[in-house]
Coordinates of C-alpha atoms in Angstrom, one line a residue:
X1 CA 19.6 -83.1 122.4
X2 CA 16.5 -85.3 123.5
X3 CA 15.2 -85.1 126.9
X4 CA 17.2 -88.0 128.0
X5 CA 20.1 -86.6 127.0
X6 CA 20.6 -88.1 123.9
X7 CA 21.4 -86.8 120.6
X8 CA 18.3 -85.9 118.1
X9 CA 18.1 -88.6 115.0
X10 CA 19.6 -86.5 112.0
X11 CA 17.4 -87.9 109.9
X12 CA 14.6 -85.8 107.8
X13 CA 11.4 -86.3 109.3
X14 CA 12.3 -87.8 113.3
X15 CA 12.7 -84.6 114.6
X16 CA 10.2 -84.5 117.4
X17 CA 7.2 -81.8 116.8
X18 CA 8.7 -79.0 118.4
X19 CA 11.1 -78.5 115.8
X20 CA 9.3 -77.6 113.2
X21 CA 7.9 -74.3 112.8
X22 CA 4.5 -72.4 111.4
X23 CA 4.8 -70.2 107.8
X24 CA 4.2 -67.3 110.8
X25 CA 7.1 -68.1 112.8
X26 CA 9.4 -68.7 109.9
X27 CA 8.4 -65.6 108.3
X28 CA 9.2 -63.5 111.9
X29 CA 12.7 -65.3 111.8
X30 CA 13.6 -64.6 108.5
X31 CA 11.8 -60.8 108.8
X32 CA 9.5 -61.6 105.4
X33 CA 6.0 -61.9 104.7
X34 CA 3.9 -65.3 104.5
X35 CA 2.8 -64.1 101.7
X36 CA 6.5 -63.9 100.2
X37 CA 7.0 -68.1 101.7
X38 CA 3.6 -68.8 99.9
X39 CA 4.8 -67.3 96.9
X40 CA 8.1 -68.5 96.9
X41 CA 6.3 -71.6 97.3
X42 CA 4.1 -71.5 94.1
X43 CA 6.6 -70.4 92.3
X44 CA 9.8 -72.1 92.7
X45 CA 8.6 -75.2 94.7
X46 CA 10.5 -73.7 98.0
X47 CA 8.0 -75.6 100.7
X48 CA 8.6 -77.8 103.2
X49 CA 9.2 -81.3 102.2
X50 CA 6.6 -83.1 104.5
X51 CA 2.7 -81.6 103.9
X52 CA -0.1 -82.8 105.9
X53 CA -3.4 -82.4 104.9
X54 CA -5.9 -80.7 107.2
X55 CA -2.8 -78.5 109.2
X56 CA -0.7 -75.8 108.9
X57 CA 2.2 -76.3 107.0
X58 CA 5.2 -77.3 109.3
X59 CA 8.5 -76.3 108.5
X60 CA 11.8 -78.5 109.3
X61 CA 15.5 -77.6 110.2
X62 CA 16.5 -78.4 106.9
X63 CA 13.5 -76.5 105.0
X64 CA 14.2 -73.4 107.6
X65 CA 18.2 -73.7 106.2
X66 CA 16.9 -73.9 102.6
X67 CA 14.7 -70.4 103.0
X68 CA 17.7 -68.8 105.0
X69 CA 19.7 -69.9 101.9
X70 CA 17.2 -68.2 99.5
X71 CA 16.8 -65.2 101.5
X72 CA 20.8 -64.7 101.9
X73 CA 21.3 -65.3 98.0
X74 CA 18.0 -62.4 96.7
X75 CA 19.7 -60.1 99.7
X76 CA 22.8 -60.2 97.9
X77 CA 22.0 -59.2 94.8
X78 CA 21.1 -62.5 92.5
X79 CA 17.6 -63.2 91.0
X80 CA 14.7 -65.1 92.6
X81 CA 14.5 -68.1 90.3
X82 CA 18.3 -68.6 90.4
X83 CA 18.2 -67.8 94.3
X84 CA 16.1 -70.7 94.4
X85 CA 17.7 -73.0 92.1
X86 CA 20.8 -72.8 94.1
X87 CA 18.8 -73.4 97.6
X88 CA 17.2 -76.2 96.3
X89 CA 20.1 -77.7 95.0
X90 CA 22.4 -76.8 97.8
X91 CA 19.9 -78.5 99.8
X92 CA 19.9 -81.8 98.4
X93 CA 23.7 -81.3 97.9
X94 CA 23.8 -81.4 101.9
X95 CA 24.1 -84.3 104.0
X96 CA 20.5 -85.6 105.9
X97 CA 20.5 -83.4 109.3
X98 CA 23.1 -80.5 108.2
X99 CA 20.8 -77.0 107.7
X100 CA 24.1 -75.0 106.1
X101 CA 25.3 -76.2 102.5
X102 CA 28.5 -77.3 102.2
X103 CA 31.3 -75.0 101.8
X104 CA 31.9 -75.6 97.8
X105 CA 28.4 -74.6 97.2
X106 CA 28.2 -71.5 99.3
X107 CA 31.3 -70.3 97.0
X108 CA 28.8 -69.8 94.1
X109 CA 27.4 -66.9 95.8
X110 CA 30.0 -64.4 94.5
X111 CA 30.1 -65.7 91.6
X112 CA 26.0 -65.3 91.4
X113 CA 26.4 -61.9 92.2
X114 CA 29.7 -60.3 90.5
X115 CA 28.7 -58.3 88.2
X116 CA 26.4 -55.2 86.9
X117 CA 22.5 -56.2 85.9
X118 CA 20.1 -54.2 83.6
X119 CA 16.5 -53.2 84.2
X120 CA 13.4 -53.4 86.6
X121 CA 14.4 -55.3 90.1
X122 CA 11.7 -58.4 90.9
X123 CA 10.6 -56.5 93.8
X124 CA 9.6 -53.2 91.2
X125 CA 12.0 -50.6 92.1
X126 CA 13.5 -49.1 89.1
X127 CA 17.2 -49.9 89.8
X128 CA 18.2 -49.4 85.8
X129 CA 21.8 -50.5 84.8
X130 CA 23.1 -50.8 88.6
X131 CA 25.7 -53.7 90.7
X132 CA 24.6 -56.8 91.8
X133 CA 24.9 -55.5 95.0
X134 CA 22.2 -52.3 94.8
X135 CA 19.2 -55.2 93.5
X136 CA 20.2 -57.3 96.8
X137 CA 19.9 -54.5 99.3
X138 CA 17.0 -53.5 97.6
X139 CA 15.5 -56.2 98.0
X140 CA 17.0 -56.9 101.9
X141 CA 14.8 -53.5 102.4
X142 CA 11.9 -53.8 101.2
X143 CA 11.4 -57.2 103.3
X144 CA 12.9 -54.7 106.3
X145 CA 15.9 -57.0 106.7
X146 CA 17.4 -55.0 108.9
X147 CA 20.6 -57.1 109.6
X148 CA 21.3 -58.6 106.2
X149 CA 21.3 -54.6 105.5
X150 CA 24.0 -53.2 107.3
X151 CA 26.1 -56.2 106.8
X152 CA 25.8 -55.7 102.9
X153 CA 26.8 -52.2 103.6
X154 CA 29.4 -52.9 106.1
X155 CA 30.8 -55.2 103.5
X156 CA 31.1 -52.9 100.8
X157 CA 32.4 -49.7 102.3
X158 CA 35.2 -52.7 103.7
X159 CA 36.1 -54.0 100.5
X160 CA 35.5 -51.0 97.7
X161 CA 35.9 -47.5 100.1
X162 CA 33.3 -45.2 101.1
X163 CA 33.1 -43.3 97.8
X164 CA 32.3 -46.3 95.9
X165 CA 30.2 -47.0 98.0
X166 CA 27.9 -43.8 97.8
X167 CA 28.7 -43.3 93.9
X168 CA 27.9 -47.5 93.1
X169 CA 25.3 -48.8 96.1
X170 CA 24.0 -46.2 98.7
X171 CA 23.0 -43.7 96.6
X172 CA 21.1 -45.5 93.9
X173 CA 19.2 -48.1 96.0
X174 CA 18.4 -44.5 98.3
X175 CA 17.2 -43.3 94.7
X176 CA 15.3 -46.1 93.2
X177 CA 13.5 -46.4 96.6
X178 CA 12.7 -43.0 96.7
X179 CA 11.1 -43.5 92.9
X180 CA 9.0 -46.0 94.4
X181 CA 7.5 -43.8 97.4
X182 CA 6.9 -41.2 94.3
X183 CA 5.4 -43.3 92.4
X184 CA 3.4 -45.2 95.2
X185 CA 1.1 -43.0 96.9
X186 CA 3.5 -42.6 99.7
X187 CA 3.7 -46.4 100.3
X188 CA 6.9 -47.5 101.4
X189 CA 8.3 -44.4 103.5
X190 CA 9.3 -47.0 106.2
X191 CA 11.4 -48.6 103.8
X192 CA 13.2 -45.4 102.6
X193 CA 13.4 -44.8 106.7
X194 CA 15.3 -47.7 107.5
X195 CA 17.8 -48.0 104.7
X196 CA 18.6 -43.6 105.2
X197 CA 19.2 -45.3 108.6
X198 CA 21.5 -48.0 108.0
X199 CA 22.9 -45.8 105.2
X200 CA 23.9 -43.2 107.7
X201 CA 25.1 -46.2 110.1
X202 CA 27.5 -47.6 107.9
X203 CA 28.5 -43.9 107.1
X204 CA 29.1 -43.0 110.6
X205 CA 31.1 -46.6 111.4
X206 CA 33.2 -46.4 108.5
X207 CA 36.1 -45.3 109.5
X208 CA 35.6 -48.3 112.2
X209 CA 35.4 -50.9 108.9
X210 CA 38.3 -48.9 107.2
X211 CA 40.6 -48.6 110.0
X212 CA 41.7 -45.0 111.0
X213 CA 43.3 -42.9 108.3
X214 CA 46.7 -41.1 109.1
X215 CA 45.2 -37.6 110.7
X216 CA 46.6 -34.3 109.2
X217 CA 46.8 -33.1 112.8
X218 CA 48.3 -29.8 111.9
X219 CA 46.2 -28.8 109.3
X220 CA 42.6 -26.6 109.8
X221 CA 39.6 -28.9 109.5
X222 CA 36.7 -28.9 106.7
X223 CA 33.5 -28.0 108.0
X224 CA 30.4 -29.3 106.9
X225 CA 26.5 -27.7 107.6
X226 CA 23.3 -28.1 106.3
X227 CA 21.9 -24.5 105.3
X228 CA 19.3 -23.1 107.5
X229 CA 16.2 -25.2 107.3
X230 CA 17.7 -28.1 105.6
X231 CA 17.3 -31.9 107.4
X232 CA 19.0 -33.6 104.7
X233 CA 22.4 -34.9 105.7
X234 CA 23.2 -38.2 104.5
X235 CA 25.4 -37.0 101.3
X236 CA 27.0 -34.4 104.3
X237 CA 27.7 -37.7 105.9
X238 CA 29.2 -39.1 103.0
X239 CA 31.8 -36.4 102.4
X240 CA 32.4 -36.8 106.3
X241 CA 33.5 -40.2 105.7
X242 CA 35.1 -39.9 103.1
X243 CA 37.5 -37.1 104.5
X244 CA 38.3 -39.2 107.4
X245 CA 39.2 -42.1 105.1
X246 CA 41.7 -39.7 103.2
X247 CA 43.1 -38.1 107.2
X248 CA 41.4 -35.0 106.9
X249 CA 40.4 -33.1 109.6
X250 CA 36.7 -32.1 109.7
X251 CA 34.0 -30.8 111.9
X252 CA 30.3 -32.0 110.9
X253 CA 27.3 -29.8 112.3
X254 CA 24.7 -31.5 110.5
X255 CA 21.1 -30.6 109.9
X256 CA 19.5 -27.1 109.4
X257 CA 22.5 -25.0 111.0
X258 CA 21.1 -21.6 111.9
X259 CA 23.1 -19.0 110.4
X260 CA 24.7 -17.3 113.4
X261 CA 26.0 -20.9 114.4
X262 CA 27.7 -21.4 111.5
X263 CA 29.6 -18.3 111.6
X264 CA 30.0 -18.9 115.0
X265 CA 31.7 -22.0 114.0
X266 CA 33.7 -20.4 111.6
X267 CA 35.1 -17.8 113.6
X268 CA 35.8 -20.7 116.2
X269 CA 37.5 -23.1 114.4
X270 CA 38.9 -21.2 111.4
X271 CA 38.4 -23.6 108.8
X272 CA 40.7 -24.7 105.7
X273 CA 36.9 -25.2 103.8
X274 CA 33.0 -24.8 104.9
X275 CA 30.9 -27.1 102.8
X276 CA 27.2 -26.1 102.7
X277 CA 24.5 -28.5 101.5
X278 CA 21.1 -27.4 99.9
X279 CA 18.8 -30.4 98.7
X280 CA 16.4 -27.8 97.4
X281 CA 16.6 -24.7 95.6
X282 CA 14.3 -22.9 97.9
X283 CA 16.3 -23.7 100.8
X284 CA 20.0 -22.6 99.0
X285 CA 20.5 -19.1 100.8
X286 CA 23.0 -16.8 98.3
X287 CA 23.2 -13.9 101.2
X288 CA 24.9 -16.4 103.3
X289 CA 26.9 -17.9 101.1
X290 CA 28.4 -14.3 100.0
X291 CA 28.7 -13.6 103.8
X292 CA 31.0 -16.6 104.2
X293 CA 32.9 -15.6 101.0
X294 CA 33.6 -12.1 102.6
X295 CA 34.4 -13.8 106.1
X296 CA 37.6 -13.7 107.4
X297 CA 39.5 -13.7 111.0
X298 CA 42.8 -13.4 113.0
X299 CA 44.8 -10.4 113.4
X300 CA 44.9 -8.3 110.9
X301 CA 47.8 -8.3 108.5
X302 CA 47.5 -11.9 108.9
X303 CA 43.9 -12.6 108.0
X304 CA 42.4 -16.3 107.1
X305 CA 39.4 -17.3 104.8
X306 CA 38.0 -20.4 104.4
X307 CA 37.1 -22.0 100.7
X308 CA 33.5 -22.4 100.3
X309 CA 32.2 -25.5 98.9
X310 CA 28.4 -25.1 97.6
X311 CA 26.8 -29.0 97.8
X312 CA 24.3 -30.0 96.3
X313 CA 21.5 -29.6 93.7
X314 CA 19.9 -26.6 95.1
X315 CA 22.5 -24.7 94.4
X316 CA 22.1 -25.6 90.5
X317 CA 21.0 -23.1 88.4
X318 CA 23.3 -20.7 89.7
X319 CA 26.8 -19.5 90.3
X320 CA 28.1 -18.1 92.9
X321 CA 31.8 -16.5 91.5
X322 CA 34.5 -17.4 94.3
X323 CA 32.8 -20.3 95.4
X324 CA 33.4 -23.9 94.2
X325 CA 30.4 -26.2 93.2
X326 CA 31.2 -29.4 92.6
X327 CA 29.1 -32.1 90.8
X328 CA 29.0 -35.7 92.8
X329 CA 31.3 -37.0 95.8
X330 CA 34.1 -37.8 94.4
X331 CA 34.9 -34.5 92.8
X332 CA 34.2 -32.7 96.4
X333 CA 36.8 -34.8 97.6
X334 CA 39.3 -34.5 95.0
X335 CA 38.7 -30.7 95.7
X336 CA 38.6 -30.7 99.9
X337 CA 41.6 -34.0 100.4
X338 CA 43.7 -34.2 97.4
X339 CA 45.9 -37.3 97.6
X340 CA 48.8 -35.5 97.5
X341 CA 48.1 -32.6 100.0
X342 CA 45.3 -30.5 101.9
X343 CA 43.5 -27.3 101.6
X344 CA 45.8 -24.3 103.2
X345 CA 48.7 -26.6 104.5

């Protein structure tokens, strides 16, 4: 509304100076670089409309809605240059004043990005043959997109399950972003930090987006540590998840558990499982390991013992007989929740 009271012109090009924006503030709306508006720019023509010469450029509704067009498309998974194509002409498409394309245009998008894609992401990170989906969260973090995201994530994990979606979008983006720090001279570790993040968010809401699974109330719980030392607990967290997708019962301790906790635990809760997690070999502790194989508790003549679950590739290499190591998610939860019954029921 004007001033007065009455309603702006919809017309490109009346809007009064106010609103229109600068490259900066677009670029802190939309949580991208100028340098990524100039070069979007130069490359695909994706400007504002009206240039003065001798100013900054100035950018109108309808421009803004055409960049928030391009940056929703490459966020979900579909190439710059076609990103752009479709702004530009979902743009035009739109009637003068309107800054969201009309319906029958935005339905392209899943049709943009169904599908699996081969090779080296635009941004650099060595995605190789992954979903749609993994090149447009990759590319959501790298520009720090914080909410586009979690709602990619929150999306997924809705529609396709939470082993799907560590196996297929959480754990190669997590990968191929970690490849990059490697490769980078530690350049992008803020990335990596705010995708583990939002990883571990959509993770510890998922039984939120799923709805609550039918709990096996009766039946022991899994319990899930780190090993001594060890901070690495998203795949823990995934195995959390997924449990309480399937009902399961489970306890989750987390990060670096001293030994005499765990046991602790153990002895506390007598599980149906433990499941122990070693990122590295160094870290992988076989004395405690066979400690928890040899563990048992109640009275006697009616003694329990848990199932011991070794996670992880620091446990590779090795094998430790009466203990059960297996190789990805979905196996570990084939083995802890079969669909058809649970551990010691």
């Amino acid at each position: 509304m004007a001033s007065d009271g009455s309603p702006k012109s919809p017309l490109r090009g009346s809007e009064p100076p106010g609103a229109y924006i600068t490259s900066g503030a677009l670029a802190r709306r939309l949580g991208i670089s100028p340098t990524t508006l100039r070069s979007w720019d130069q490359r695909y023509s994706l400007g504002p409309a009206q240039r003065r010469r001798g100013h900054h450029r100035r950018w109108s509704p309808q421009d803004v809605a055409m960049v928030e067009d391009m940056c929703g498309l490459t966020a979900s998974g579909v190439s710059p240059a076609e990103a752009a194509r479709s702004a530009k002409k979902r743009a035009h498409a739109a009637p003068q004043g309107e800054g969201t394309p009309p319906a029958s245009a935005r339905s392209t998008t899943a049709a943009l990005t169904s599908g699996k894609a081969a090779g080296r992401d635009s941004s650099g990170l060595p995605l190789g043959a992954v979903r749609a989906e993994c090149r447009g969260l990759a590319r959501a973090a790298l520009r720090l997109e914080s909410v586009a995201i979690q709602e990619q994530l929150n999306t997924f994990v809705q529609e396709h399950g939470v082993v799907a979606a560590w196996e297929e979008l959480m754990m190669p983006t997590l990968h191929a972003v970690g490849r990059k720090w490697e490769s980078s001279g530690d350049r992008y570790v803020e990335v990596e930090h705010l995708l583990s993040w939002h990883v571990s968010t959509a993770l510890r809401n998922a039984q939120l987006l799923l709805g609550p699974g039918e709990t096996r109330k009766a039946s022991p719980p899994v319990l899930l540590a780190c090993v001594p030392g060890e901070q690495h607990t998203l795949p823990l967290e995934a195995v959390h998840a997924a449990l309480l997708q399937r009902g399961r019962p489970v306890r989750m301790l987390g990060a670096a558990v001293p030994a005499e906790a765990l046991i602790a635990a153990v002895l506390r809760t007598g599980p149906a499982a433990v499941v122990l997690w070693s990122q590295t070999r160094s870290l992988a502790s076989t004395p405690l390991a066979l400690h928890l194989l040899g563990m048992g508790w109640g009275v006697n003549g009616a003694r329990q013992q848990a199932a011991l679950v070794l996670a992880g590739p620091g446990w590779r290499g090795g094998r430790i007989e009466g203990a059960a190591q297996p190789q990805g998610l979905r196996e570990a939860i084939a083995l802890l929740a079969p669909e058809s019954s649970g551990l010691s029921e």
